[in-house]
mmCIF file of C-alpha atoms in Angstrom:
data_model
loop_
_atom_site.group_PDB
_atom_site.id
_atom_site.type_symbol
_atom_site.label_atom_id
_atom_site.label_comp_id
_atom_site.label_asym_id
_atom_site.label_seq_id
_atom_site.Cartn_x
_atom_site.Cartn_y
_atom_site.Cartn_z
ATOM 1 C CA UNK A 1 94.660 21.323 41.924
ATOM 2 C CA UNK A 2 97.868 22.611 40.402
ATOM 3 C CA UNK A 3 95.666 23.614 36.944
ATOM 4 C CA UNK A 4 93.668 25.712 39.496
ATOM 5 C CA UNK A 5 96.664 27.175 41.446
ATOM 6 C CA UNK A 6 97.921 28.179 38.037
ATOM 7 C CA UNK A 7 94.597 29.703 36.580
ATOM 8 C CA UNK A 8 94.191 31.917 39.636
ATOM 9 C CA UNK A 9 95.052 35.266 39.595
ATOM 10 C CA UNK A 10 97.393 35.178 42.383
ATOM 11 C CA UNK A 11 99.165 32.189 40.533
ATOM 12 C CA UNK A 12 99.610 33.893 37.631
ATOM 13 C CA UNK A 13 100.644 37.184 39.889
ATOM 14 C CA UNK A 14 103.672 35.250 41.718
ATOM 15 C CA UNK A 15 104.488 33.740 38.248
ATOM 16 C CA UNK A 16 104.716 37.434 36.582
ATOM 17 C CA UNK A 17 106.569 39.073 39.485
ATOM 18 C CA UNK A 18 108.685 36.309 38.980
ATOM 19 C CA UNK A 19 109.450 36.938 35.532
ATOM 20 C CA UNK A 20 109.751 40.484 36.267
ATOM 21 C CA UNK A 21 112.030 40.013 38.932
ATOM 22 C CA UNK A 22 114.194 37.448 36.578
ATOM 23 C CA UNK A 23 114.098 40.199 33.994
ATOM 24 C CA UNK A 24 115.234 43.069 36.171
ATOM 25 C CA UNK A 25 117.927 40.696 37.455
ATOM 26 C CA UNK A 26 119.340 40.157 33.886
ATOM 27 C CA UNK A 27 118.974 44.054 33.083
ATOM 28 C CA UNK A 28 121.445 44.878 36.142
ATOM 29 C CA UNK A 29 123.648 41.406 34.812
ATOM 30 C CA UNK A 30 123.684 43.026 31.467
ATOM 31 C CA UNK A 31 124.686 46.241 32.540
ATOM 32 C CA UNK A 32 127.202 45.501 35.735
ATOM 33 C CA UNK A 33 130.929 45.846 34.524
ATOM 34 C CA UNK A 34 130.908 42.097 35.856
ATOM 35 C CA UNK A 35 132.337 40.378 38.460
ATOM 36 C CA UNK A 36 135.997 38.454 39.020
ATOM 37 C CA UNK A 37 134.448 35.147 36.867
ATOM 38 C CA UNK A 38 133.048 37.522 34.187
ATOM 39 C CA UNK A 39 130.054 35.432 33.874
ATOM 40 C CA UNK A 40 127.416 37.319 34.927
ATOM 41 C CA UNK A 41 124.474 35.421 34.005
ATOM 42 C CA UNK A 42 125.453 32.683 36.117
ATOM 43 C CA UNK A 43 125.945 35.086 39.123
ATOM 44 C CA UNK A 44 122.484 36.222 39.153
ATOM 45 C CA UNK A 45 121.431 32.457 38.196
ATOM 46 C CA UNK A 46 122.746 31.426 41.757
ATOM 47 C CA UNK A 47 122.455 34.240 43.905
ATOM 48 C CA UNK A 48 118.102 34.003 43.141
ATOM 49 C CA UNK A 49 118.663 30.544 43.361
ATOM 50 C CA UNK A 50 120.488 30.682 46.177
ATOM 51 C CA UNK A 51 118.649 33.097 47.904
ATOM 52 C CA UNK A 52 115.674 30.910 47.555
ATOM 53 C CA UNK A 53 117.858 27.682 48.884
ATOM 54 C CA UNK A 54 118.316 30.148 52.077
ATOM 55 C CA UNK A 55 115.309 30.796 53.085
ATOM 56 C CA UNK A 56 113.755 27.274 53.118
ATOM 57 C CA UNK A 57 117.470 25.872 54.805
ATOM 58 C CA UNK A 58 119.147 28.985 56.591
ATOM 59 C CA UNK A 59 116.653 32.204 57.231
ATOM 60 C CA UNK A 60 114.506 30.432 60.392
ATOM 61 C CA UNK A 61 117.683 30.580 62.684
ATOM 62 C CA UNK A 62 119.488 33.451 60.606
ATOM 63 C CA UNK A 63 116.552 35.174 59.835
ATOM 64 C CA UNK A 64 116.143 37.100 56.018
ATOM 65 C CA UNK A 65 117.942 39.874 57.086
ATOM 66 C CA UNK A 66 120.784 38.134 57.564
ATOM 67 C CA UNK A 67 120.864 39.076 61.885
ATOM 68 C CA UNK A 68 120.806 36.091 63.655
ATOM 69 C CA UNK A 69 119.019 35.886 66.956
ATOM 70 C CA UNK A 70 120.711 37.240 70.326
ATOM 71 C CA UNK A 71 123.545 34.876 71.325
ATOM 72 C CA UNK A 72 121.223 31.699 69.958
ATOM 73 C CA UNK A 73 122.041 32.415 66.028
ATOM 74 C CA UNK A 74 125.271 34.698 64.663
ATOM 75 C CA UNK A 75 124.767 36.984 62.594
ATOM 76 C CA UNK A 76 125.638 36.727 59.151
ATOM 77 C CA UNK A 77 124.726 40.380 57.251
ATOM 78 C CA UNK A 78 128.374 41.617 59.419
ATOM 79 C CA UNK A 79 130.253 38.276 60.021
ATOM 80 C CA UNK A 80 134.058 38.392 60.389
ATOM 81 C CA UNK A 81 134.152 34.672 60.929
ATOM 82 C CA UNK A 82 132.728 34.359 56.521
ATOM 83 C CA UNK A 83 135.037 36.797 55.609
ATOM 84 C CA UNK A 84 137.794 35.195 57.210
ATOM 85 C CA UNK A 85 136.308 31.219 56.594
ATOM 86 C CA UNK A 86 135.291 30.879 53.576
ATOM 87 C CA UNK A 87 136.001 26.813 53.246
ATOM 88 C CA UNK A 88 134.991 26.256 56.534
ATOM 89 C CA UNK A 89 131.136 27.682 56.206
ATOM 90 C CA UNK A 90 130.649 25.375 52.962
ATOM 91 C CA UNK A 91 131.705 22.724 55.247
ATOM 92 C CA UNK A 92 129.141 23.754 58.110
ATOM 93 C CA UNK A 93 126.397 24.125 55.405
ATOM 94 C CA UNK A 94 126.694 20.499 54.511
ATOM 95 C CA UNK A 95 127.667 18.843 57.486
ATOM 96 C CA UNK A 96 126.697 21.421 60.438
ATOM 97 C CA UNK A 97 128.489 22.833 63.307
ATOM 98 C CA UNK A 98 128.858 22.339 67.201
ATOM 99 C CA UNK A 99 130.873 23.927 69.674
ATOM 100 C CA UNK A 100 132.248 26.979 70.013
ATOM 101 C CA UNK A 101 132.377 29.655 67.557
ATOM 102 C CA UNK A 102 133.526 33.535 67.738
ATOM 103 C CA UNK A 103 131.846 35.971 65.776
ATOM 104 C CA UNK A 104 132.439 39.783 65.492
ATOM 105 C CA UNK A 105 134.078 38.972 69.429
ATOM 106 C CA UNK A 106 131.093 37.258 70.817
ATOM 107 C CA UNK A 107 130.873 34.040 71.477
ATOM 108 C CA UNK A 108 128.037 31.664 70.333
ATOM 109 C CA UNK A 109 127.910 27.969 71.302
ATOM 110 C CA UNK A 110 124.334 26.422 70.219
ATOM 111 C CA UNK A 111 124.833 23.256 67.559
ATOM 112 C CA UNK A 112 124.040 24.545 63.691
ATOM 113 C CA UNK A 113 122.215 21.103 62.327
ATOM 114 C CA UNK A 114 124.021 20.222 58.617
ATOM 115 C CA UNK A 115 121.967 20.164 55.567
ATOM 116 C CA UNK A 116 123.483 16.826 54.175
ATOM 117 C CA UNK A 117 120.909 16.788 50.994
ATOM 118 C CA UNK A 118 122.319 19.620 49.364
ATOM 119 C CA UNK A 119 124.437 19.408 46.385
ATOM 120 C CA UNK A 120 127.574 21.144 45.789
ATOM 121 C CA UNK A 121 125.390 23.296 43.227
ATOM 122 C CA UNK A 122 123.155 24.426 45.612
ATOM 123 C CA UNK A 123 126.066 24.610 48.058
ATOM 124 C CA UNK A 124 127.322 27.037 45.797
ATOM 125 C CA UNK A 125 124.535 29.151 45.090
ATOM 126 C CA UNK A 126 123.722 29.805 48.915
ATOM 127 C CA UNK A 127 127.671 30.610 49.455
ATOM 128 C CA UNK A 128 126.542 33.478 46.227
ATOM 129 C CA UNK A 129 123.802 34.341 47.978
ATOM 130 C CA UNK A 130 125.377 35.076 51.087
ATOM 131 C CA UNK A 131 128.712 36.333 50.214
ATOM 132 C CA UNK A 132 126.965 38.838 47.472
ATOM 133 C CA UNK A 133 124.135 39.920 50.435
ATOM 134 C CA UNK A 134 124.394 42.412 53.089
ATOM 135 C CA UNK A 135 128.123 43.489 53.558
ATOM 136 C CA UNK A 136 129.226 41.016 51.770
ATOM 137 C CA UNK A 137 130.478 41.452 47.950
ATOM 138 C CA UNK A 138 132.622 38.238 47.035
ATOM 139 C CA UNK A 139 131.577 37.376 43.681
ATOM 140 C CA UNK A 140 130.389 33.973 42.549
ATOM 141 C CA UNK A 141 132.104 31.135 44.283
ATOM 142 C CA UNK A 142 132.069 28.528 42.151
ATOM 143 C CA UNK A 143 130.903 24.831 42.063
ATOM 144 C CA UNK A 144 134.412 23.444 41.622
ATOM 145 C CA UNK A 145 135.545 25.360 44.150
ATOM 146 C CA UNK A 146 132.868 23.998 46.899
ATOM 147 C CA UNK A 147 133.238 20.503 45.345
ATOM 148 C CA UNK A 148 137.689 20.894 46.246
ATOM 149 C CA UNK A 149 136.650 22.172 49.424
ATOM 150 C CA UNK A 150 134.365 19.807 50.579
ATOM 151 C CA UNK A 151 136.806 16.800 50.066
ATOM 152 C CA UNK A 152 138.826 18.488 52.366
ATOM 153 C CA UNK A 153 135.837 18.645 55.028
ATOM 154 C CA UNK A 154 137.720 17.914 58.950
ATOM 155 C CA UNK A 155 136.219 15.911 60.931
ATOM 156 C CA UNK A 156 132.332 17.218 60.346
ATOM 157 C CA UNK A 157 130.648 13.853 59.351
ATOM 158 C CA UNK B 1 66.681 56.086 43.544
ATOM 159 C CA UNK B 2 70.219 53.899 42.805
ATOM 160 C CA UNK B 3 71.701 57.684 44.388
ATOM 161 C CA UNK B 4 69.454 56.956 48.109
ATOM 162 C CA UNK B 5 70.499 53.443 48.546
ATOM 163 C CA UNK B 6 74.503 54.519 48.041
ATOM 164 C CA UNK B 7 73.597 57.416 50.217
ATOM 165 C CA UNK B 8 72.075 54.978 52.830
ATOM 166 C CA UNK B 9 75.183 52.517 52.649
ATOM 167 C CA UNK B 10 77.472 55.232 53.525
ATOM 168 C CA UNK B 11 75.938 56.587 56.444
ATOM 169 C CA UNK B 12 75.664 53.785 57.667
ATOM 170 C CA UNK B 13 79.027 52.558 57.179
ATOM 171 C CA UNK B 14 80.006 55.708 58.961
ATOM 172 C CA UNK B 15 78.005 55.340 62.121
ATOM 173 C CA UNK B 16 79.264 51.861 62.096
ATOM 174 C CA UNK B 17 82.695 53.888 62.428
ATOM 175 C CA UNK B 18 81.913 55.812 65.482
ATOM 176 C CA UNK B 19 80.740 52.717 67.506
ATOM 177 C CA UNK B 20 82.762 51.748 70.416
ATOM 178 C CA UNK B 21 85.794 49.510 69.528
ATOM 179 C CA UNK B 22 84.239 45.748 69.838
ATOM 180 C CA UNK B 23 85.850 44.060 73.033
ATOM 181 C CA UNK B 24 88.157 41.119 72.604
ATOM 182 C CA UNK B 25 86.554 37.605 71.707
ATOM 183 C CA UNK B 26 86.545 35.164 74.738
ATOM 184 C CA UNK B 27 87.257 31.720 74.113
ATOM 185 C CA UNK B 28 85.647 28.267 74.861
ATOM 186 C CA UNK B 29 83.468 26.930 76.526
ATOM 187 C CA UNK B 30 80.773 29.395 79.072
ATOM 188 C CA UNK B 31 78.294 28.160 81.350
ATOM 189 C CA UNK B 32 75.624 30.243 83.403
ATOM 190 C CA UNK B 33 76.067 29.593 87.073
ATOM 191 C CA UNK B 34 73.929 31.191 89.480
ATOM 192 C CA UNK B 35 72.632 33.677 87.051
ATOM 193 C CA UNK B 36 76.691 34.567 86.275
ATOM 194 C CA UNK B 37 78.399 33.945 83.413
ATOM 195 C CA UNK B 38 81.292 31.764 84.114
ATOM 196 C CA UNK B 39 84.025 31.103 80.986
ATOM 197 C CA UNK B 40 86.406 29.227 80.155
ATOM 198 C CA UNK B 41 89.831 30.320 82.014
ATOM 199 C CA UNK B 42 93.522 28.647 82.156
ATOM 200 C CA UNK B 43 93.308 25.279 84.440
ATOM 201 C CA UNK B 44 95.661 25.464 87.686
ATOM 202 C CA UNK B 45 99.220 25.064 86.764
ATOM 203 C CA UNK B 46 102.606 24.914 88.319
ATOM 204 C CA UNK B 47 105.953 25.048 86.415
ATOM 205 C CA UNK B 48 109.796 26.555 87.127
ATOM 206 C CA UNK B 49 111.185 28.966 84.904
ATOM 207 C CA UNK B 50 114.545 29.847 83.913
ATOM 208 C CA UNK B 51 115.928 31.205 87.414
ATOM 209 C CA UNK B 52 114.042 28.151 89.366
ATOM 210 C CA UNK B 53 111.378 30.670 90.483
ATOM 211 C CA UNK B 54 107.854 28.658 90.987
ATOM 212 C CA UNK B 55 105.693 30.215 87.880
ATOM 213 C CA UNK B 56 101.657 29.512 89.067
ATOM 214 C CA UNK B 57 98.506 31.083 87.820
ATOM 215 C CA UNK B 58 99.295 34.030 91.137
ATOM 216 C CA UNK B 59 102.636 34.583 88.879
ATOM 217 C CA UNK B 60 99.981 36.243 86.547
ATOM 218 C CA UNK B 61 97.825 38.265 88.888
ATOM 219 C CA UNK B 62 96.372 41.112 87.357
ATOM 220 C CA UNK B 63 98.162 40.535 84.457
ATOM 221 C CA UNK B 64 98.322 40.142 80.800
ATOM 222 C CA UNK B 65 100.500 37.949 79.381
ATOM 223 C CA UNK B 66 100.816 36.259 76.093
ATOM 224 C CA UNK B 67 102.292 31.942 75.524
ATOM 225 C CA UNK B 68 103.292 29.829 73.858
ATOM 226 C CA UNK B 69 105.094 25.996 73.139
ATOM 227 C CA UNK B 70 108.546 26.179 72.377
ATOM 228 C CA UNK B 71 111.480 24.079 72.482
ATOM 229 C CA UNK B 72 115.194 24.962 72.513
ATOM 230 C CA UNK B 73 116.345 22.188 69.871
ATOM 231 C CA UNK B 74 113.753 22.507 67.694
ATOM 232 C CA UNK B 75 114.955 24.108 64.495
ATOM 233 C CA UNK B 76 111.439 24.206 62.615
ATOM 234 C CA UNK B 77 109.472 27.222 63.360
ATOM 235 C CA UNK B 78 110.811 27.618 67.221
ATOM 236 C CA UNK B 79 113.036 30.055 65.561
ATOM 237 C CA UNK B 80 110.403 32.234 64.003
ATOM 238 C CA UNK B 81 108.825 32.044 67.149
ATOM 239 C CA UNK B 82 111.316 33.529 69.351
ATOM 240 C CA UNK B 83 112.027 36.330 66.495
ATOM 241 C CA UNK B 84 108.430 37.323 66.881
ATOM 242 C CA UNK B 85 108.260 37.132 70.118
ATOM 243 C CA UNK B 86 111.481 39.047 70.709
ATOM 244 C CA UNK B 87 109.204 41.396 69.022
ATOM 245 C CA UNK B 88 106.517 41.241 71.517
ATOM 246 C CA UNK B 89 108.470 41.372 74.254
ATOM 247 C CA UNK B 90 110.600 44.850 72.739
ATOM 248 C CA UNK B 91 107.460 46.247 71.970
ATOM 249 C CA UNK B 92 105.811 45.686 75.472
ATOM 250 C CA UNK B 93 108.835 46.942 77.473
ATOM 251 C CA UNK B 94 106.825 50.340 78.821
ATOM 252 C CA UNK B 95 103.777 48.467 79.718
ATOM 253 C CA UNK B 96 104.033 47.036 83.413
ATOM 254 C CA UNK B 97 100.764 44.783 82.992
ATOM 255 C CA UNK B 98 102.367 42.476 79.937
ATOM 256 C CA UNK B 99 104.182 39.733 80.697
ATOM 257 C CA UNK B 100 105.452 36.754 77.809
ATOM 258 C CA UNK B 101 105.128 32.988 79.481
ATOM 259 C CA UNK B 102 106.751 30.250 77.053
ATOM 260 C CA UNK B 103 106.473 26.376 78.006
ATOM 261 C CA UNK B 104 108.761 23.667 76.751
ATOM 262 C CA UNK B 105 107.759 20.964 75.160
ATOM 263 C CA UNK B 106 110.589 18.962 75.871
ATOM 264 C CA UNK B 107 111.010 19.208 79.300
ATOM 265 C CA UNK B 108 113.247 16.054 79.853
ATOM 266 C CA UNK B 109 116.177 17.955 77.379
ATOM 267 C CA UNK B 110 115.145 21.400 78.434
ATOM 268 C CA UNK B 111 116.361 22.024 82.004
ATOM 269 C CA UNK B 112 116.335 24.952 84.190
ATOM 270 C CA UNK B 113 119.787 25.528 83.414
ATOM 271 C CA UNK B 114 119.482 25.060 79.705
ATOM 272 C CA UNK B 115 116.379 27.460 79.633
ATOM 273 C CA UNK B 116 118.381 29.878 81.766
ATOM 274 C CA UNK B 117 121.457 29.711 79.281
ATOM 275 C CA UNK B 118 118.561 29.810 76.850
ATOM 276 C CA UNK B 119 116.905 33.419 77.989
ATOM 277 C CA UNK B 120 120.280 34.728 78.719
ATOM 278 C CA UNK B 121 121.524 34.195 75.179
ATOM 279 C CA UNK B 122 117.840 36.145 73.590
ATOM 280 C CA UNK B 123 119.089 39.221 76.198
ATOM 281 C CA UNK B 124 115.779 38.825 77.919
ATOM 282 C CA UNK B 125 114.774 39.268 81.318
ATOM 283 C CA UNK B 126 113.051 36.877 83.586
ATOM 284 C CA UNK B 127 111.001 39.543 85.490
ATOM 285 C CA UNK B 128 109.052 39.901 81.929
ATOM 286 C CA UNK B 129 109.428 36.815 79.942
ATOM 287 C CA UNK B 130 109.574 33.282 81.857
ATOM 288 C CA UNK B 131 110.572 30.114 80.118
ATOM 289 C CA UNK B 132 109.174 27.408 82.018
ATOM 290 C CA UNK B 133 109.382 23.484 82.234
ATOM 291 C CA UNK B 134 107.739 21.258 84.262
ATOM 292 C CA UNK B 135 106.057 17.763 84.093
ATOM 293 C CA UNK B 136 105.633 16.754 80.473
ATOM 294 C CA UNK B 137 102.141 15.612 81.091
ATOM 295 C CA UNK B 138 100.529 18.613 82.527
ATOM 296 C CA UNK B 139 102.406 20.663 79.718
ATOM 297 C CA UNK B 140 100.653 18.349 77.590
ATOM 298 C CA UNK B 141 97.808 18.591 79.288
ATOM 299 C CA UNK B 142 97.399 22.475 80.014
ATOM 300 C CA UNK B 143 98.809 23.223 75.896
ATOM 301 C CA UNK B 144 95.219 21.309 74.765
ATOM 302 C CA UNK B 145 92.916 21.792 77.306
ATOM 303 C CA UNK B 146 93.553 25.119 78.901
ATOM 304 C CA UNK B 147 94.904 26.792 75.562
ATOM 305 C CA UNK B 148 93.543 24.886 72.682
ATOM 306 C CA UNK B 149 97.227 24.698 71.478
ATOM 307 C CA UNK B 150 98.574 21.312 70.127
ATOM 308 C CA UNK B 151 101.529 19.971 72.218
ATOM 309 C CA UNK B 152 103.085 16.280 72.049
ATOM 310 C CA UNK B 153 105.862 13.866 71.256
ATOM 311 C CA UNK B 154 106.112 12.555 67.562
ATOM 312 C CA UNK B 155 108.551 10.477 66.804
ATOM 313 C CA UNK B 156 107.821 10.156 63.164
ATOM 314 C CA UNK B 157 108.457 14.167 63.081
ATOM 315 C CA UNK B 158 112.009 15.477 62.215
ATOM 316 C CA UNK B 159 112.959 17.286 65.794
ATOM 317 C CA UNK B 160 110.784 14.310 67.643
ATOM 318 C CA UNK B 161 107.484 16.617 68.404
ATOM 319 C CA UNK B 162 104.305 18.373 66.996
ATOM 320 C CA UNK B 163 103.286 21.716 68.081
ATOM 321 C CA UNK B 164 101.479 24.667 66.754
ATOM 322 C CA UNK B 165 103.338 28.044 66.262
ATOM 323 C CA UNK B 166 100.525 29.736 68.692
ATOM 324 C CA UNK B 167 100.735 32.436 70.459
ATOM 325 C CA UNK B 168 98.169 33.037 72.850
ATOM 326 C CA UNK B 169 96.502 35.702 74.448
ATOM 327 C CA UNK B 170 95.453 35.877 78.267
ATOM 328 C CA UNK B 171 93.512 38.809 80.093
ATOM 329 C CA UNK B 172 93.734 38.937 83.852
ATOM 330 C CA UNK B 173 90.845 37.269 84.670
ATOM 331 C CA UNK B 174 93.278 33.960 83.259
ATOM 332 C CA UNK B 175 90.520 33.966 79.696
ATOM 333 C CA UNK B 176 91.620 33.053 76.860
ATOM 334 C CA UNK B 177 90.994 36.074 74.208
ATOM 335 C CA UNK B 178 93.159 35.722 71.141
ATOM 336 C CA UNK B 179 94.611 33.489 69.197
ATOM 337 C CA UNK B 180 97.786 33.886 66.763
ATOM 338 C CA UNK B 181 100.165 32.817 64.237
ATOM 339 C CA UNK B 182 103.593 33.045 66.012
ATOM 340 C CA UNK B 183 105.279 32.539 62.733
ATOM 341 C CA UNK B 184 103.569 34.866 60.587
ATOM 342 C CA UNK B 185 104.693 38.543 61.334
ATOM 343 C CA UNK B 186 101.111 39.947 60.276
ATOM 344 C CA UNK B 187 99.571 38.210 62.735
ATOM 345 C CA UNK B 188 101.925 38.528 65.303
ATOM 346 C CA UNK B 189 101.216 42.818 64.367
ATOM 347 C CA UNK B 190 97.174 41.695 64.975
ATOM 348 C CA UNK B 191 98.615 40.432 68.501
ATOM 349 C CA UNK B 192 100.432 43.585 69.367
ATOM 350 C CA UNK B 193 96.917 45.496 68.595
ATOM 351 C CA UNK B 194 94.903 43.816 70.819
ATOM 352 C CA UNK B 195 97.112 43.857 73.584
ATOM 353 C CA UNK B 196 96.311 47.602 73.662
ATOM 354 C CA UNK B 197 92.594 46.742 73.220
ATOM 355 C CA UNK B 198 92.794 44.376 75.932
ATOM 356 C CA UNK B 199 94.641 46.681 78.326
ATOM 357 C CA UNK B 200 92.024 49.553 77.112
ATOM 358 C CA UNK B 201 89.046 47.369 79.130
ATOM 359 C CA UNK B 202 90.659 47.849 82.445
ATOM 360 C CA UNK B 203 90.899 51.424 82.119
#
């Protein structure tokens, strides 16, 4: 089946637009003065990959745009609660989130189910891909950083 | 000669054009009764919505209205759903015969109050967009037989139930006349056509 999938035009489409896409990617890595880590490369490695980690795991509730839903979902393209959390959101990726939470003022209370499978790799490349997206322009956070900070996870097992 | 047949094709793809706008399919089942057509329509029901108002088939009277199968914990495609339908419900706000009608699947977890807090926190109204619960059988029941939708428990699936993303369409003689993808956008803009086509046959 997978031969056939591959031989098809559309197949071969999504594989060239992903190529392209990886290409363009590099050309803006090449040519950005670089972020804090100066390894730009690797930024654009986990930001695609962790844009892709985000829409199978994150973008149903938080949608692709990054707006949440009413009161149900925060938002996360304007989110004073990352700016201000950054340990405490690669804790709530793993391990989830209940209870109250304030964001931009208002006040959203409906439980956020953890995504235990994930790695601290790919735990990393969503925390790119959202702190690089929409507002947001953190840099790469890095994989030894979300492994420290997940040792330190309160109370969210 | 290859010059006549084009020239044929095209006027007749252009008086295909001009025809009338074909009406709305109408689904299931029809039987002839008396010399009368009679089709299939949405069985009796009774459920409560969201402010413990009695939702019947008289809730839809001359209406429109479009449902679906929801629940509030489900984290699957319940989300898309409500984005799209969020959607459908901004995008009907000036038209008085459209009304949204969304049945939970879970009815033991999804209480009146819950589905209240529920509506409140999507910042829609209950005059336009009921949430309703109700016994789980006839939910069951009305989901497959009354809107071809599939609606049960599954304990073997990750939130505990399989449903279809559907979104269907009702005119106001309670007939079912469209069927949708509530998770796919384009489909969702197919619904938000024929809701004008169906509101154009009353006219």
């Amino acid at each position: 089946m997978s031969i056939v999938y591959w031989l098809t035009s559309s197949g071969l489409e999504k594989n060239m637009n992903r190529f392209l896409l990886l290409l363009f990617l590099l050309a803006i890595a090449s040519c950005s003065p670089g972020n804090s880590s100066g390894d730009s490369v690797k930024y654009q490695q986990y930001f695609v990959q962790g844009e892709q980690l985000y829409n199978t795991h994150c973008s149903n509730c938080h949608q692709k745009s990054g707006k949440g839903l009413g009161l149900l979902y925060p938002p996360l393209d304007e989110s004073d609660y990352m700016t201000n959390n950054l340990s405490s959101v690669i804790c709530l990726i793993k391990y989830g989130k209940s209870g109250e939470l304030i964001v931009n003022g208002k006040q959203y209370n409906q439980v956020m189910p953890g995504v235990p499978i994930l790695t601290d790799l790919e735990i990393a490349e969503i925390a790119t891909y959202i702190y690089n997206s929409w507002t947001h322009d953190e840099g790469l956070i890095e994989v030894a950083e979300v492994t420290k900070v997940l040792q330190q996870c309160e109370g969210e097992d | 000669m290859s010059r006549l047949i084009l020239l044929v094709i095209v006027v007749g793809l252009i008086s295909g054009c001009e025809k009338k706008v074909k009406p709305l399919p109408i689904f299931g089942q029809r039987e002839v009764v008396n010399g009368d057509t009679v089709y299939h329509h949405i069985a009796k029901y009774q459920f409560v919505d969201q402010d413990s108002a009695i939702i019947t088939n008289d809730t839809f009277k001359d209406q429109i209205y479009v449902a679906d199968f929801f629940f509030t914990s489900c984290r699957t495609i319940c989300p898309i759903m409500k984005t799209q339908m969020l959607r459908v419900y901004e995008s009907t706000a000036e038209l008085p015969d459209v009304k949204l009608l969304s049945h939970t699947i879970d009815p033991e977890y999804d209480t009146v109050a819950l589905l209240h807090d529920f509506a409140r926190k999507l910042g829609v109204s209950s005059d336009r967009w009921h949430f309703v619960t109700g016994a789980k059988d006839s939910i069951y029941k009305i989901a497959q037989t009354s809107y071809f939708a599939t609606a049960m428990e599954d304990k073997s699936e990750p939130d505990g139930f399989i449903h279809s993303g559907a979104f269907l369409l009702i005119d106001k003689q309670q007939r079912l006349r469209g069927k949708y993808d509530g998770t796919k956008e384009e489909d969702v803009n197919r619904l938000l056509v024929d809701i004008k086509r169906l509101r154009k046959e009353y006219e």
